[in-house]
Amino acid sequence: SQQGEEDPQALSIQEGENATMNCSYKTSINNLQWYRQNSGRGLVHLILIRSNEREKHSGRLRVTLDTSKKSSSLLITASRAADTASYFCATPRAGGTSYGKLTFGQGTILTVHP
Amino acid sequence: DAGITQSPRHKVTETGTPVTLRCHQTENHRYMYWYRQDPGHGLRLIHYSYGVKDTDKGEVSDGYSVSRSKTEDFLLTLESATSSQTSVYFCAISGIYNEQFFGPGTRLTVL
């Protein structure tokens, strides 16, 4: 099963609304990352939050991390049509020498209607 | 795209033929990765490299081999392509905080 799993699988909102996506994971981590993928493109790194951080901001993005619940959330405020994309959480692979390997969740498909 | 290119961007081939995909980076990063992305399976790691001539298997490595003779190039080879290898293939490099930067992808169709 996936180390990181996003919820919901799909989210449809109107421009200007906030979008919240959640990610749950199973093993202890030292960081968690969020990525965006526009249709037909490669993934783009959005933000990394370390295990000793509870919240992090980047522009209209706010990420929280709750290590006790093994969960993270990504909030996009004042969404725009250009935010339409798939969003993935990723966690370092557990055990051994990771060499920076990540496990990606299935993603949340966000659609923002103008 | 963080100085990562992939070639070809699209390829159609027939079952049983060998196929090589190329990933080229200009960032001089040590770690490189090959993923495949399929509906319902998300992004899955095929092989990765932690240095020149140093490679190892990921979670879906059967039917694939890789080579890295130079820091900047990481090649993925399908020795004998099968229809199950129809997918979108992404190359990535790892930054100093283990964030990953992805190439634009190669869409491979095996008929």
PDB file of C-alpha atoms in Angstrom:
ATOM      1  CA  SER A   1       0.000   0.000   0.000  1.00  0.00           C
ATOM      2  CA  GLN A   2       1.063   3.599  -0.510  1.00  0.00           C
ATOM      3  CA  GLN A   3       3.120   5.308   2.162  1.00  0.00           C
ATOM      4  CA  GLY A   4       1.291   8.538   1.418  1.00  0.00           C
ATOM      5  CA  GLU A   5      -2.378   8.639   0.519  1.00  0.00           C
ATOM      6  CA  GLU A   6      -4.240  11.781  -0.426  1.00  0.00           C
ATOM      7  CA  ASP A   7      -7.802  12.654   0.353  1.00  0.00           C
ATOM      8  CA  PRO A   8     -10.035  13.549  -1.398  1.00  0.00           C
ATOM      9  CA  GLN A   9      -9.250  11.932  -4.727  1.00  0.00           C
ATOM     10  CA  ALA A  10     -10.938  14.812  -6.534  1.00  0.00           C
ATOM     11  CA  LEU A  11     -11.970  18.306  -5.498  1.00  0.00           C
ATOM     12  CA  SER A  12     -13.994  20.821  -7.496  1.00  0.00           C
ATOM     13  CA  ILE A  13     -14.304  24.443  -6.327  1.00  0.00           C
ATOM     14  CA  GLN A  14     -14.975  27.939  -7.593  1.00  0.00           C
ATOM     15  CA  GLU A  15     -12.301  30.560  -8.111  1.00  0.00           C
ATOM     16  CA  GLY A  16     -11.643  32.488  -4.914  1.00  0.00           C
ATOM     17  CA  GLU A  17     -12.498  29.576  -2.622  1.00  0.00           C
ATOM     18  CA  ASN A  18      -9.946  27.745  -0.521  1.00  0.00           C
ATOM     19  CA  ALA A  19      -8.886  24.193  -1.332  1.00  0.00           C
ATOM     20  CA  THR A  20      -7.743  21.728   1.304  1.00  0.00           C
ATOM     21  CA  MET A  21      -6.098  18.402   0.559  1.00  0.00           C
ATOM     22  CA  ASN A  22      -4.993  15.840   3.094  1.00  0.00           C
ATOM     23  CA  CYS A  23      -2.252  13.248   3.135  1.00  0.00           C
ATOM     24  CA  SER A  24      -1.819  10.333   5.502  1.00  0.00           C
ATOM     25  CA  TYR A  25       1.271   8.198   5.848  1.00  0.00           C
ATOM     26  CA  LYS A  26       2.242   5.092   7.748  1.00  0.00           C
ATOM     27  CA  THR A  27       5.834   5.188   8.985  1.00  0.00           C
ATOM     28  CA  SER A  28       7.956   7.770  10.745  1.00  0.00           C
ATOM     29  CA  ILE A  29       9.345  10.430   8.436  1.00  0.00           C
ATOM     30  CA  ASN A  30      11.885  13.217   8.620  1.00  0.00           C
ATOM     31  CA  ASN A  31      10.098  15.342   6.045  1.00  0.00           C
ATOM     32  CA  LEU A  32       7.039  15.445   3.823  1.00  0.00           C
ATOM     33  CA  GLN A  33       6.795  17.107   0.453  1.00  0.00           C
ATOM     34  CA  TRP A  34       3.985  18.368  -1.775  1.00  0.00           C
ATOM     35  CA  TYR A  35       4.106  18.456  -5.540  1.00  0.00           C
ATOM     36  CA  ARG A  36       1.830  19.787  -8.289  1.00  0.00           C
ATOM     37  CA  GLN A  37       1.363  18.285 -11.716  1.00  0.00           C
ATOM     38  CA  ASN A  38      -0.361  20.131 -14.503  1.00  0.00           C
ATOM     39  CA  SER A  39      -1.903  17.997 -17.205  1.00  0.00           C
ATOM     40  CA  GLY A  40       0.742  16.503 -19.481  1.00  0.00           C
ATOM     41  CA  ARG A  41       3.636  17.941 -17.512  1.00  0.00           C
ATOM     42  CA  GLY A  42       6.190  16.751 -14.985  1.00  0.00           C
ATOM     43  CA  LEU A  43       5.729  17.188 -11.252  1.00  0.00           C
ATOM     44  CA  VAL A  44       6.780  20.472  -9.688  1.00  0.00           C
ATOM     45  CA  HIS A  45       8.020  20.667  -6.114  1.00  0.00           C
ATOM     46  CA  LEU A  46       5.881  23.021  -4.032  1.00  0.00           C
ATOM     47  CA  ILE A  47       6.982  22.801  -0.448  1.00  0.00           C
ATOM     48  CA  LEU A  48       8.882  20.606   2.027  1.00  0.00           C
ATOM     49  CA  ILE A  49       8.018  20.465   5.698  1.00  0.00           C
ATOM     50  CA  ARG A  50      10.344  18.842   8.199  1.00  0.00           C
ATOM     51  CA  SER A  51       9.196  16.574  11.008  1.00  0.00           C
ATOM     52  CA  ASN A  52      10.033  19.205  13.631  1.00  0.00           C
ATOM     53  CA  GLU A  53       7.829  21.807  11.893  1.00  0.00           C
ATOM     54  CA  ARG A  54       4.092  22.056  12.395  1.00  0.00           C
ATOM     55  CA  GLU A  55       3.205  24.614   9.768  1.00  0.00           C
ATOM     56  CA  LYS A  56       4.846  26.209   6.765  1.00  0.00           C
ATOM     57  CA  HIS A  57       3.746  28.905   4.341  1.00  0.00           C
ATOM     58  CA  SER A  58       4.713  29.694   0.784  1.00  0.00           C
ATOM     59  CA  GLY A  59       2.671  32.383  -0.938  1.00  0.00           C
ATOM     60  CA  ARG A  60      -0.936  31.141  -1.046  1.00  0.00           C
ATOM     61  CA  LEU A  61       0.096  27.691   0.168  1.00  0.00           C
ATOM     62  CA  ARG A  62      -0.098  26.580   3.770  1.00  0.00           C
ATOM     63  CA  VAL A  63       1.089  23.134   4.802  1.00  0.00           C
ATOM     64  CA  THR A  64       0.582  21.576   8.198  1.00  0.00           C
ATOM     65  CA  LEU A  65       2.128  18.420   9.600  1.00  0.00           C
ATOM     66  CA  ASP A  66       0.853  16.389  12.520  1.00  0.00           C
ATOM     67  CA  THR A  67       3.354  13.632  13.233  1.00  0.00           C
ATOM     68  CA  SER A  68       1.231  12.178  16.034  1.00  0.00           C
ATOM     69  CA  LYS A  69      -1.567  11.525  13.540  1.00  0.00           C
ATOM     70  CA  LYS A  70       0.816  10.850  10.657  1.00  0.00           C
ATOM     71  CA  SER A  71      -1.008  13.346   8.490  1.00  0.00           C
ATOM     72  CA  SER A  72      -0.430  16.526   6.541  1.00  0.00           C
ATOM     73  CA  SER A  73      -2.674  19.017   4.844  1.00  0.00           C
ATOM     74  CA  LEU A  74      -2.146  21.415   1.967  1.00  0.00           C
ATOM     75  CA  LEU A  75      -4.307  24.530   1.893  1.00  0.00           C
ATOM     76  CA  ILE A  76      -4.457  26.719  -1.195  1.00  0.00           C
ATOM     77  CA  THR A  77      -6.099  30.033  -0.392  1.00  0.00           C
ATOM     78  CA  ALA A  78      -7.997  32.235  -2.836  1.00  0.00           C
ATOM     79  CA  SER A  79      -7.728  29.616  -5.557  1.00  0.00           C
ATOM     80  CA  ARG A  80      -7.380  30.503  -9.228  1.00  0.00           C
ATOM     81  CA  ALA A  81      -8.208  28.614 -12.396  1.00  0.00           C
ATOM     82  CA  ALA A  82      -4.460  28.208 -12.903  1.00  0.00           C
ATOM     83  CA  ASP A  83      -4.326  26.106  -9.714  1.00  0.00           C
ATOM     84  CA  THR A  84      -6.181  23.353 -11.561  1.00  0.00           C
ATOM     85  CA  ALA A  85      -3.803  20.396 -11.354  1.00  0.00           C
ATOM     86  CA  SER A  86      -3.089  17.162  -9.514  1.00  0.00           C
ATOM     87  CA  TYR A  87      -1.440  17.483  -6.127  1.00  0.00           C
ATOM     88  CA  PHE A  88       0.740  14.767  -4.610  1.00  0.00           C
ATOM     89  CA  CYS A  89       2.303  14.269  -1.232  1.00  0.00           C
ATOM     90  CA  ALA A  90       5.582  12.394  -1.018  1.00  0.00           C
ATOM     91  CA  THR A  91       7.509  10.913   1.868  1.00  0.00           C
ATOM     92  CA  PRO A  92      11.004   9.450   2.093  1.00  0.00           C
ATOM     93  CA  ARG A  93      11.103   5.700   1.717  1.00  0.00           C
ATOM     94  CA  ALA A  94      11.396   3.909   5.016  1.00  0.00           C
ATOM     95  CA  GLY A  95      14.391   1.890   6.023  1.00  0.00           C
ATOM     96  CA  GLY A  96      17.905   1.395   4.702  1.00  0.00           C
ATOM     97  CA  THR A  97      19.791   3.918   2.666  1.00  0.00           C
ATOM     98  CA  SER A  98      17.123   6.025   1.070  1.00  0.00           C
ATOM     99  CA  TYR A  99      19.332   7.898  -1.428  1.00  0.00           C
ATOM    100  CA  GLY A 100      16.597  10.494  -1.474  1.00  0.00           C
ATOM    101  CA  LYS A 101      13.990   8.032  -2.723  1.00  0.00           C
ATOM    102  CA  LEU A 102      10.412   9.134  -2.264  1.00  0.00           C
ATOM    103  CA  THR A 103       7.069   7.377  -2.170  1.00  0.00           C
ATOM    104  CA  PHE A 104       4.267   9.321  -3.840  1.00  0.00           C
ATOM    105  CA  GLY A 105       0.590   9.126  -3.080  1.00  0.00           C
ATOM    106  CA  GLN A 106      -2.094   8.724  -5.736  1.00  0.00           C
ATOM    107  CA  GLY A 107      -2.822  12.419  -5.782  1.00  0.00           C
ATOM    108  CA  THR A 108      -5.776  14.772  -5.486  1.00  0.00           C
ATOM    109  CA  ILE A 109      -7.196  16.192  -8.709  1.00  0.00           C
ATOM    110  CA  LEU A 110      -8.148  19.802  -8.091  1.00  0.00           C
ATOM    111  CA  THR A 111     -10.425  21.625 -10.527  1.00  0.00           C
ATOM    112  CA  VAL A 112     -10.954  25.338 -10.043  1.00  0.00           C
ATOM    113  CA  HIS A 113     -13.849  26.757 -12.045  1.00  0.00           C
ATOM    114  CA  PRO A 114     -13.618  30.392 -13.232  1.00  0.00           C
TER     115      PRO A 114
ATOM    116  CA  ASP B   1      12.388  22.549 -15.430  1.00  0.00           C
ATOM    117  CA  ALA B   2      15.571  22.635 -13.326  1.00  0.00           C
ATOM    118  CA  GLY B   3      17.826  21.826 -16.290  1.00  0.00           C
ATOM    119  CA  ILE B   4      16.407  18.388 -16.986  1.00  0.00           C
ATOM    120  CA  THR B   5      15.549  17.203 -20.455  1.00  0.00           C
ATOM    121  CA  GLN B   6      14.174  13.914 -21.666  1.00  0.00           C
ATOM    122  CA  SER B   7      14.332  12.414 -25.117  1.00  0.00           C
ATOM    123  CA  PRO B   8      12.399  11.408 -27.012  1.00  0.00           C
ATOM    124  CA  ARG B   9       9.259  13.139 -25.730  1.00  0.00           C
ATOM    125  CA  HIS B  10       6.974  10.741 -27.561  1.00  0.00           C
ATOM    126  CA  LYS B  11       7.636   7.308 -28.957  1.00  0.00           C
ATOM    127  CA  VAL B  12       5.540   4.581 -30.524  1.00  0.00           C
ATOM    128  CA  THR B  13       7.144   1.193 -30.869  1.00  0.00           C
ATOM    129  CA  GLU B  14       6.210  -2.412 -31.383  1.00  0.00           C
ATOM    130  CA  THR B  15       6.240  -5.279 -28.929  1.00  0.00           C
ATOM    131  CA  GLY B  16       9.621  -6.973 -28.727  1.00  0.00           C
ATOM    132  CA  THR B  17      11.734  -4.034 -29.861  1.00  0.00           C
ATOM    133  CA  PRO B  18      14.383  -2.453 -27.634  1.00  0.00           C
ATOM    134  CA  VAL B  19      13.785   1.126 -26.515  1.00  0.00           C
ATOM    135  CA  THR B  20      16.140   3.565 -24.800  1.00  0.00           C
ATOM    136  CA  LEU B  21      14.991   6.723 -23.087  1.00  0.00           C
ATOM    137  CA  ARG B  22      17.475   9.412 -22.195  1.00  0.00           C
ATOM    138  CA  CYS B  23      17.538  11.828 -19.287  1.00  0.00           C
ATOM    139  CA  HIS B  24      20.009  14.685 -19.324  1.00  0.00           C
ATOM    140  CA  GLN B  25      20.663  17.144 -16.489  1.00  0.00           C
ATOM    141  CA  THR B  26      22.794  20.255 -16.338  1.00  0.00           C
ATOM    142  CA  GLU B  27      22.622  20.607 -12.526  1.00  0.00           C
ATOM    143  CA  ASN B  28      25.469  18.232 -11.662  1.00  0.00           C
ATOM    144  CA  HIS B  29      23.251  16.462  -9.144  1.00  0.00           C
ATOM    145  CA  ARG B  30      24.379  13.097  -7.847  1.00  0.00           C
ATOM    146  CA  TYR B  31      21.016  11.353  -7.540  1.00  0.00           C
ATOM    147  CA  MET B  32      18.787  10.577 -10.510  1.00  0.00           C
ATOM    148  CA  TYR B  33      15.584   8.570 -10.784  1.00  0.00           C
ATOM    149  CA  TRP B  34      13.326   6.984 -13.364  1.00  0.00           C
ATOM    150  CA  TYR B  35       9.590   6.737 -12.654  1.00  0.00           C
ATOM    151  CA  ARG B  36       6.601   5.561 -14.580  1.00  0.00           C
ATOM    152  CA  GLN B  37       3.163   7.069 -14.126  1.00  0.00           C
ATOM    153  CA  ASP B  38       0.015   5.115 -14.853  1.00  0.00           C
ATOM    154  CA  PRO B  39      -3.647   5.767 -14.040  1.00  0.00           C
ATOM    155  CA  GLY B  40      -4.584   4.074 -10.804  1.00  0.00           C
ATOM    156  CA  HIS B  41      -0.967   3.440  -9.821  1.00  0.00           C
ATOM    157  CA  GLY B  42       0.402   6.924  -9.378  1.00  0.00           C
ATOM    158  CA  LEU B  43       4.117   7.439  -9.694  1.00  0.00           C
ATOM    159  CA  ARG B  44       6.297   4.344  -9.264  1.00  0.00           C
ATOM    160  CA  LEU B  45      10.079   4.188  -9.049  1.00  0.00           C
ATOM    161  CA  ILE B  46      11.758   2.005 -11.661  1.00  0.00           C
ATOM    162  CA  HIS B  47      15.475   2.522 -11.029  1.00  0.00           C
ATOM    163  CA  TYR B  48      17.649   5.137  -9.433  1.00  0.00           C
ATOM    164  CA  SER B  49      21.283   6.176  -9.466  1.00  0.00           C
ATOM    165  CA  TYR B  50      23.428   7.527  -6.650  1.00  0.00           C
ATOM    166  CA  GLY B  51      26.475   8.247  -8.784  1.00  0.00           C
ATOM    167  CA  VAL B  52      28.286   7.408 -11.992  1.00  0.00           C
ATOM    168  CA  LYS B  53      28.022   3.658 -12.573  1.00  0.00           C
ATOM    169  CA  ASP B  54      26.079   3.309  -9.286  1.00  0.00           C
ATOM    170  CA  THR B  55      22.495   2.246  -9.835  1.00  0.00           C
ATOM    171  CA  ASP B  56      19.893   0.184  -8.044  1.00  0.00           C
ATOM    172  CA  LYS B  57      16.394  -1.164  -8.514  1.00  0.00           C
ATOM    173  CA  GLY B  58      13.179   0.524  -7.544  1.00  0.00           C
ATOM    174  CA  GLU B  59       9.788  -1.055  -6.963  1.00  0.00           C
ATOM    175  CA  VAL B  60       8.944  -1.904 -10.603  1.00  0.00           C
ATOM    176  CA  SER B  61      12.312  -2.722 -12.182  1.00  0.00           C
ATOM    177  CA  ASP B  62      11.443  -5.963 -14.024  1.00  0.00           C
ATOM    178  CA  GLY B  63      11.932  -5.531 -17.780  1.00  0.00           C
ATOM    179  CA  TYR B  64      14.025  -2.378 -17.368  1.00  0.00           C
ATOM    180  CA  SER B  65      17.741  -1.681 -17.142  1.00  0.00           C
ATOM    181  CA  VAL B  66      19.625   1.555 -16.630  1.00  0.00           C
ATOM    182  CA  SER B  67      23.066   2.956 -17.160  1.00  0.00           C
ATOM    183  CA  ARG B  68      24.887   6.043 -15.995  1.00  0.00           C
ATOM    184  CA  SER B  69      28.307   6.559 -17.529  1.00  0.00           C
ATOM    185  CA  LYS B  70      28.348  10.330 -16.942  1.00  0.00           C
ATOM    186  CA  THR B  71      26.928  12.479 -14.162  1.00  0.00           C
ATOM    187  CA  GLU B  72      24.621  14.263 -16.565  1.00  0.00           C
ATOM    188  CA  ASP B  73      23.069  11.289 -18.371  1.00  0.00           C
ATOM    189  CA  PHE B  74      20.835   8.524 -17.063  1.00  0.00           C
ATOM    190  CA  LEU B  75      19.527   6.040 -19.626  1.00  0.00           C
ATOM    191  CA  LEU B  76      16.533   3.757 -19.232  1.00  0.00           C
ATOM    192  CA  THR B  77      16.357   0.725 -21.524  1.00  0.00           C
ATOM    193  CA  LEU B  78      13.480  -1.579 -22.221  1.00  0.00           C
ATOM    194  CA  GLU B  79      15.265  -4.622 -23.589  1.00  0.00           C
ATOM    195  CA  SER B  80      12.164  -6.043 -25.248  1.00  0.00           C
ATOM    196  CA  ALA B  81       9.188  -3.733 -24.974  1.00  0.00           C
ATOM    197  CA  THR B  82       5.795  -5.116 -23.945  1.00  0.00           C
ATOM    198  CA  SER B  83       2.356  -3.520 -24.031  1.00  0.00           C
ATOM    199  CA  SER B  84       2.375  -3.353 -20.219  1.00  0.00           C
ATOM    200  CA  GLN B  85       5.243  -0.872 -20.502  1.00  0.00           C
ATOM    201  CA  THR B  86       3.035   1.653 -22.276  1.00  0.00           C
ATOM    202  CA  SER B  87       3.240   4.563 -19.865  1.00  0.00           C
ATOM    203  CA  VAL B  88       4.537   8.046 -19.236  1.00  0.00           C
ATOM    204  CA  TYR B  89       8.124   7.975 -18.002  1.00  0.00           C
ATOM    205  CA  PHE B  90       9.614  10.710 -15.850  1.00  0.00           C
ATOM    206  CA  CYS B  91      13.174  11.341 -14.917  1.00  0.00           C
ATOM    207  CA  ALA B  92      14.001  13.274 -11.756  1.00  0.00           C
ATOM    208  CA  ILE B  93      17.009  14.589  -9.905  1.00  0.00           C
ATOM    209  CA  SER B  94      17.292  15.135  -6.191  1.00  0.00           C
ATOM    210  CA  GLY B  95      18.131  18.468  -4.625  1.00  0.00           C
ATOM    211  CA  ILE B  96      20.125  19.113  -1.477  1.00  0.00           C
ATOM    212  CA  TYR B  97      17.059  18.739   0.755  1.00  0.00           C
ATOM    213  CA  ASN B  98      15.874  15.627  -1.106  1.00  0.00           C
ATOM    214  CA  GLU B  99      13.253  17.588  -2.980  1.00  0.00           C
ATOM    215  CA  GLN B 100      12.970  16.250  -6.491  1.00  0.00           C
ATOM    216  CA  PHE B 101      12.934  18.072  -9.799  1.00  0.00           C
ATOM    217  CA  PHE B 102      11.256  16.371 -12.715  1.00  0.00           C
ATOM    218  CA  GLY B 103      11.780  16.337 -16.432  1.00  0.00           C
ATOM    219  CA  PRO B 104       8.928  16.901 -18.879  1.00  0.00           C
ATOM    220  CA  GLY B 105       8.246  13.196 -19.394  1.00  0.00           C
ATOM    221  CA  THR B 106       8.292  10.716 -22.267  1.00  0.00           C
ATOM    222  CA  ARG B 107       5.043   9.216 -23.495  1.00  0.00           C
ATOM    223  CA  LEU B 108       5.759   5.677 -24.676  1.00  0.00           C
ATOM    224  CA  THR B 109       3.243   3.544 -26.533  1.00  0.00           C
ATOM    225  CA  VAL B 110       4.022  -0.109 -27.187  1.00  0.00           C
ATOM    226  CA  LEU B 111       1.746  -1.645 -29.817  1.00  0.00           C
TER     227      LEU B 111
END
